[in-house]
Coordinates of C-alpha atoms in Angstrom, one line a residue:
M57 CA 12.5 -6.4 22.5
V58 CA 14.4 -7.1 20.0
S59 CA 17.1 -4.4 18.8
M60 CA 17.5 -2.5 14.8
H61 CA 18.3 -4.6 12.8
E62 CA 21.8 -3.6 12.0
A63 CA 20.5 -3.6 7.6
M64 CA 17.6 -0.6 9.4
E65 CA 20.6 1.0 10.8
Q66 CA 22.5 0.9 7.6
V67 CA 19.4 2.0 5.7
R68 CA 18.9 5.1 7.7
R69 CA 23.0 6.2 7.5
R70 CA 21.8 6.0 3.7
K71 CA 19.0 8.0 4.3
S72 CA 20.8 10.6 6.0
E73 CA 23.3 10.4 3.2
I74 CA 21.1 11.1 0.9
R75 CA 19.5 14.0 2.2
E76 CA 22.5 15.7 2.6
E77 CA 24.2 15.3 -1.1
L78 CA 21.2 16.1 -2.3
A79 CA 20.3 19.0 -0.2
L80 CA 16.8 19.8 -1.9
P81 CA 14.4 22.5 -1.3
K82 CA 11.0 21.5 0.3
T83 CA 9.2 24.9 1.3
T84 CA 6.8 24.1 -1.2
L85 CA 4.3 20.8 -2.2
E86 CA 6.1 20.8 -5.4
E87 CA 9.5 21.1 -3.8
I88 CA 8.5 18.1 -1.6
R89 CA 7.1 15.6 -4.0
Y90 CA 10.0 16.2 -6.5
G91 CA 12.1 15.7 -3.7
Y92 CA 10.7 12.5 -2.0
L93 CA 10.8 10.9 -5.9
R94 CA 14.9 11.9 -6.1
K95 CA 15.5 10.2 -2.9
R96 CA 14.0 7.1 -3.9
L97 CA 16.1 7.3 -7.1
W98 CA 19.6 5.2 -5.6
W99 CA 17.1 2.9 -3.4
N100 CA 15.3 2.2 -6.5
D101 CA 18.2 1.3 -8.7
G102 CA 18.7 -2.4 -9.2
G103 CA 16.5 -5.7 -8.9
P104 CA 14.5 -7.4 -11.1
H105 CA 14.0 -6.2 -15.2
V106 CA 10.4 -6.4 -16.0
S107 CA 8.2 -3.9 -18.8
R108 CA 6.7 -1.2 -17.6
I109 CA 3.8 1.3 -19.5
S110 CA 1.6 4.2 -18.7
I111 CA -1.7 3.6 -19.4
D112 CA -5.3 5.7 -18.7
V113 CA -8.1 3.9 -17.5
G114 CA -11.5 4.2 -17.5
P115 CA -13.6 7.4 -18.7
D116 CA -12.2 9.2 -16.3
N117 CA -8.6 8.0 -17.9
V118 CA -7.3 7.2 -14.1
D119 CA -3.3 7.6 -14.8
V120 CA -1.3 3.7 -14.0
S121 CA 1.4 2.5 -14.6
L122 CA 1.4 -1.3 -15.9
Y123 CA 3.9 -3.5 -14.9
G124 CA 5.4 -6.7 -16.5
A125 CA 2.2 -6.7 -19.7
N126 CA 4.8 -9.7 -20.9
Y127 CA 3.2 -12.6 -18.4
S128 CA 0.8 -14.8 -19.5
S129 CA -0.7 -15.4 -15.7
T130 CA -4.2 -15.5 -15.1
Q131 CA -4.2 -13.0 -11.9
A132 CA -3.0 -10.0 -11.7
I133 CA -2.5 -6.8 -9.1
V134 CA -4.4 -3.5 -8.4
Y135 CA -1.7 -1.9 -6.2
A136 CA -1.7 1.1 -4.1
H137 CA 1.6 3.1 -3.3
G138 CA 2.2 4.8 0.0
G139 CA 3.3 8.1 1.0
G140 CA 0.6 10.0 3.5
W141 CA -1.9 11.0 0.5
I142 CA 0.5 13.6 0.1
V143 CA 3.2 12.5 -2.2
G144 CA 4.4 9.8 -4.0
H145 CA 4.3 7.7 -7.4
S146 CA 5.0 4.0 -8.9
Q147 CA 8.2 5.7 -9.6
S148 CA 9.0 6.2 -6.6
H149 CA 8.0 2.6 -5.3
D150 CA 9.8 1.2 -8.2
R151 CA 12.3 -1.6 -7.7
L152 CA 9.6 -2.6 -5.3
L153 CA 6.7 -3.3 -7.6
R154 CA 9.5 -4.8 -10.9
A155 CA 9.9 -7.1 -7.6
L156 CA 7.3 -8.1 -6.9
S157 CA 5.5 -8.5 -10.5
H158 CA 9.2 -10.7 -10.4
E159 CA 8.2 -12.9 -8.6
C160 CA 4.8 -13.4 -8.7
R161 CA 5.3 -14.0 -12.9
C162 CA 2.0 -11.8 -13.2
P163 CA 1.3 -7.7 -14.7
I164 CA 0.6 -5.2 -11.6
Y165 CA -1.6 -2.3 -12.4
S166 CA 0.1 0.4 -9.7
V167 CA -2.7 3.7 -9.5
N168 CA -1.5 6.1 -9.8
Y169 CA -4.1 8.1 -7.7
S170 CA -4.8 11.9 -7.3
L171 CA -2.8 13.7 -4.3
A172 CA -4.2 14.8 -1.5
P173 CA -4.6 18.4 -0.6
E174 CA -5.6 19.0 -4.1
S175 CA -8.0 15.9 -4.0
K176 CA -10.3 14.6 -0.9
Y177 CA -11.6 11.9 -0.5
P178 CA -13.5 9.8 -1.5
V179 CA -11.8 10.8 -5.3
Q180 CA -8.9 8.3 -4.6
I181 CA -11.2 4.9 -3.7
Q182 CA -13.1 6.1 -7.1
E183 CA -10.3 6.0 -8.9
T184 CA -8.6 2.8 -7.2
A185 CA -12.1 1.4 -8.1
A186 CA -12.4 2.0 -11.7
V187 CA -8.9 0.5 -12.3
I188 CA -10.3 -2.8 -10.6
N189 CA -13.2 -2.4 -12.0
H190 CA -11.6 -2.5 -15.9
V191 CA -8.3 -5.0 -14.7
A192 CA -11.9 -7.5 -13.6
M193 CA -13.2 -7.2 -17.3
C194 CA -10.0 -9.1 -18.6
M195 CA -8.7 -10.9 -15.6
P196 CA -10.1 -13.5 -13.8
H197 CA -8.3 -13.2 -10.1
I198 CA -7.3 -10.0 -8.4
F199 CA -5.7 -9.0 -6.2
L200 CA -5.6 -5.9 -4.3
M201 CA -2.2 -4.8 -3.1
G202 CA -0.1 -1.8 -1.2
D203 CA 1.7 -0.4 1.3
S204 CA 1.1 2.2 4.4
C205 CA -2.2 4.7 3.0
G206 CA -2.2 2.5 -0.1
A207 CA -3.1 -0.5 2.2
T208 CA -5.6 1.6 3.1
L209 CA -6.8 2.8 0.1
M210 CA -6.9 -0.6 -0.9
M211 CA -9.2 -1.9 2.3
Q212 CA -10.9 0.5 2.0
T213 CA -12.4 0.4 -2.2
C214 CA -12.5 -3.3 -1.2
H215 CA -15.2 -2.6 0.8
A216 CA -16.8 0.2 -1.0
L217 CA -16.6 -2.6 -3.8
S218 CA -18.4 -5.3 -1.7
G219 CA -21.2 -2.4 -0.1
D220 CA -19.7 -2.8 3.8
V221 CA -19.7 1.5 3.7
V222 CA -21.4 3.5 1.2
V223 CA -18.1 6.1 -1.2
D224 CA -20.7 8.7 -2.5
N225 CA -20.4 8.3 -6.4
L226 CA -19.6 4.9 -6.8
E227 CA -21.2 1.5 -7.2
P228 CA -21.3 -1.6 -5.3
N229 CA -19.6 -4.1 -7.9
L230 CA -20.0 -7.6 -6.9
T231 CA -18.9 -8.9 -10.3
S232 CA -15.6 -7.2 -9.3
R233 CA -15.3 -8.1 -6.2
S234 CA -15.8 -12.0 -6.1
K235 CA -13.2 -11.7 -8.9
I236 CA -11.0 -9.9 -5.9
A237 CA -9.8 -13.2 -4.8
G238 CA -6.7 -11.7 -2.2
L239 CA -5.5 -8.5 -0.6
A240 CA -2.0 -8.4 0.2
L241 CA -1.3 -4.5 3.0
F242 CA 2.1 -3.7 3.9
Y243 CA 2.1 -1.3 7.2
G244 CA -1.8 0.6 7.0
A245 CA -3.1 2.4 9.1
Y246 CA -7.1 1.3 9.7
G247 CA -8.3 3.5 12.8
L248 CA -6.4 3.5 15.6
T249 CA -6.3 6.4 17.8
D250 CA -3.8 4.8 20.8
S251 CA -1.9 1.7 20.9
A252 CA 1.2 1.1 21.9
S253 CA 2.5 0.7 19.4
L254 CA 1.8 4.6 18.3
R255 CA 3.0 5.5 22.4
Q256 CA 6.1 3.4 22.0
F257 CA 7.2 4.8 18.4
S258 CA 6.2 8.2 17.3
S259 CA 8.7 9.7 17.6
M260 CA 10.6 8.2 14.4
E261 CA 10.7 10.8 11.8
G262 CA 7.2 11.7 10.4
M263 CA 5.1 9.2 12.6
S264 CA 4.3 12.0 15.2
R265 CA 1.4 11.5 16.1
A266 CA 1.0 15.2 14.6
D267 CA 2.4 14.6 11.2
L268 CA -0.1 11.3 11.2
R269 CA -3.2 13.7 11.6
S270 CA -2.6 16.2 9.2
Y271 CA -1.6 13.6 6.7
E272 CA -5.6 12.9 7.8
Q273 CA -6.5 16.5 7.4
A274 CA -5.2 16.4 4.0
I275 CA -7.1 13.4 2.6
L276 CA -10.5 14.2 4.4
S277 CA -12.9 17.7 3.1
E278 CA -13.7 19.8 6.5
D279 CA -16.8 18.2 7.3
G280 CA -15.3 14.9 6.2
N281 CA -15.6 12.0 9.0
R282 CA -12.5 10.6 10.1
N283 CA -14.7 7.4 10.3
V284 CA -13.9 6.9 6.9
L285 CA -10.7 5.5 8.4
N286 CA -11.3 3.9 10.4
L287 CA -11.5 0.7 8.7
V288 CA -11.1 -2.1 12.2
D289 CA -14.2 -1.6 13.6
I290 CA -16.4 -1.7 10.2
P291 CA -18.9 -4.3 10.2
A292 CA -17.7 -6.5 7.6
Q293 CA -19.8 -9.2 6.6
S294 CA -16.2 -10.9 4.7
Y295 CA -13.2 -10.2 4.0
P296 CA -10.8 -12.0 0.8
P297 CA -8.0 -14.1 1.8
S298 CA -5.0 -11.9 3.6
Y299 CA -1.6 -10.8 4.0
L300 CA -0.7 -8.8 6.8
V301 CA 2.7 -7.3 7.0
A302 CA 3.8 -5.3 9.8
A303 CA 7.5 -3.5 10.5
E304 CA 8.4 -4.3 14.6
F305 CA 9.8 -0.4 15.2
D306 CA 6.2 0.7 13.9
P307 CA 3.8 3.5 14.8
L308 CA 0.8 1.9 12.8
R309 CA 2.2 -1.8 13.8
D310 CA -0.9 -2.3 16.2
D311 CA -3.4 -0.9 13.3
S312 CA -2.4 -4.8 11.6
R313 CA -2.9 -6.6 14.8
A314 CA -6.3 -5.0 15.7
L315 CA -6.8 -5.8 11.6
A316 CA -5.8 -9.4 11.4
D317 CA -7.9 -10.2 14.5
K318 CA -10.5 -8.1 13.0
I319 CA -10.4 -10.3 10.1
D320 CA -9.7 -14.0 11.5
R321 CA -12.8 -13.2 13.8
T322 CA -15.1 -12.3 10.3
S323 CA -13.7 -14.8 7.6
G324 CA -10.6 -17.8 9.6
N325 CA -8.1 -16.4 6.2
V326 CA -5.8 -13.7 7.1
V327 CA -1.7 -14.1 7.5
Y328 CA -0.7 -12.4 10.3
D329 CA 3.3 -11.3 9.5
E330 CA 5.6 -8.8 11.0
I331 CA 9.0 -8.2 10.4
L332 CA 11.0 -7.7 13.0
G333 CA 14.1 -5.1 13.3
V334 CA 12.9 -3.5 11.2
E335 CA 11.1 0.3 10.4
H336 CA 7.6 2.2 9.0
E337 CA 8.3 2.4 4.7
F338 CA 10.8 -0.5 4.8
M339 CA 9.5 -2.8 2.1
Q340 CA 11.0 0.2 -0.2
Y341 CA 14.6 -0.2 1.2
G342 CA 15.2 -3.8 -0.4
R343 CA 18.8 -2.7 -2.3
I344 CA 19.9 -3.3 1.7
L345 CA 17.4 -4.8 3.6
P346 CA 17.6 -8.7 2.8
Q347 CA 14.1 -8.7 4.8
V348 CA 12.7 -7.3 1.5
D349 CA 13.3 -10.2 -1.0
E350 CA 12.4 -12.5 2.0
V351 CA 8.5 -10.3 2.1
I352 CA 8.2 -10.3 -2.0
K353 CA 9.3 -14.3 -2.1
N354 CA 6.3 -15.2 0.6
V355 CA 3.4 -12.7 -0.9
A356 CA 4.3 -14.6 -3.6
H357 CA 4.3 -18.2 -2.1
W358 CA 0.8 -16.9 -0.8
L359 CA -0.4 -15.1 -3.9
N360 CA -0.4 -18.9 -6.1
A361 CA -1.9 -20.4 -2.9
N362 CA -5.1 -19.0 -3.3
T363 CA -5.3 -17.9 -7.0
P364 CA -8.0 -20.8 -7.2
Q365 CA -6.9 -22.7 -10.2
N366 CA -4.2 -23.3 -8.2
K367 CA -5.5 -24.1 -4.8

């Protein structure tokens, strides 16, 4: 087995230093969310300069951070951040979003969806679909992207727009679905309850079986069916071109492998990119990890290759 990348070890040390330097309380959910954002400030420093504005989208005024609005492009990205459905915001992923917008040369609509446990599924799917439908009215080509639970959310929303799954108070929108040119998903959770990677790496901080289950419990209502999270077994008729990124040292690694296999069997248009020597969440650590810039460049190349007018 390949050892953990030296830069990933540096990330671990710096994360520990930041926790000690800030010494933030984490008793209440409000404190936990504030701490999550504060601990990302150092990581978000630097990177390319890209404009960012806040907009409200749809009849329910979904909060969106729009990056790179000045780019003249025929494609746009709709992004969903990670954070276990409980924490996170576009601000926590700011450097990553700026880098993606800069490298892809297109705007990014980053969805600040309602967090759990205050808001349960399918609210987040409804909000994300509203943003996609809004963007579809003004852009011919849309790429859906997300990391961790944001990747899960984007896959769910794509299925909902296709009509592959039924979501309360959300009608399929085949017009919007026809404009989805691709999916780029970073280390998402796609429904496996047991796997080699889960057994091997579940001792990692915040990623134990109990941790993963607590995230699910936060997002699902008391009578909610866990099948909404099982994306590997959904009988989808087709998938957009897909780029799935996994981390070698991640309990969720095999989820990405399984989904890549499913997409390959269904539509045959999938790139599976497993990044060696790194952990879950690694895309947020571009200030230290060289692999982040490499992935972003590869995703940008894939995006341009899959934009219909460029084929």
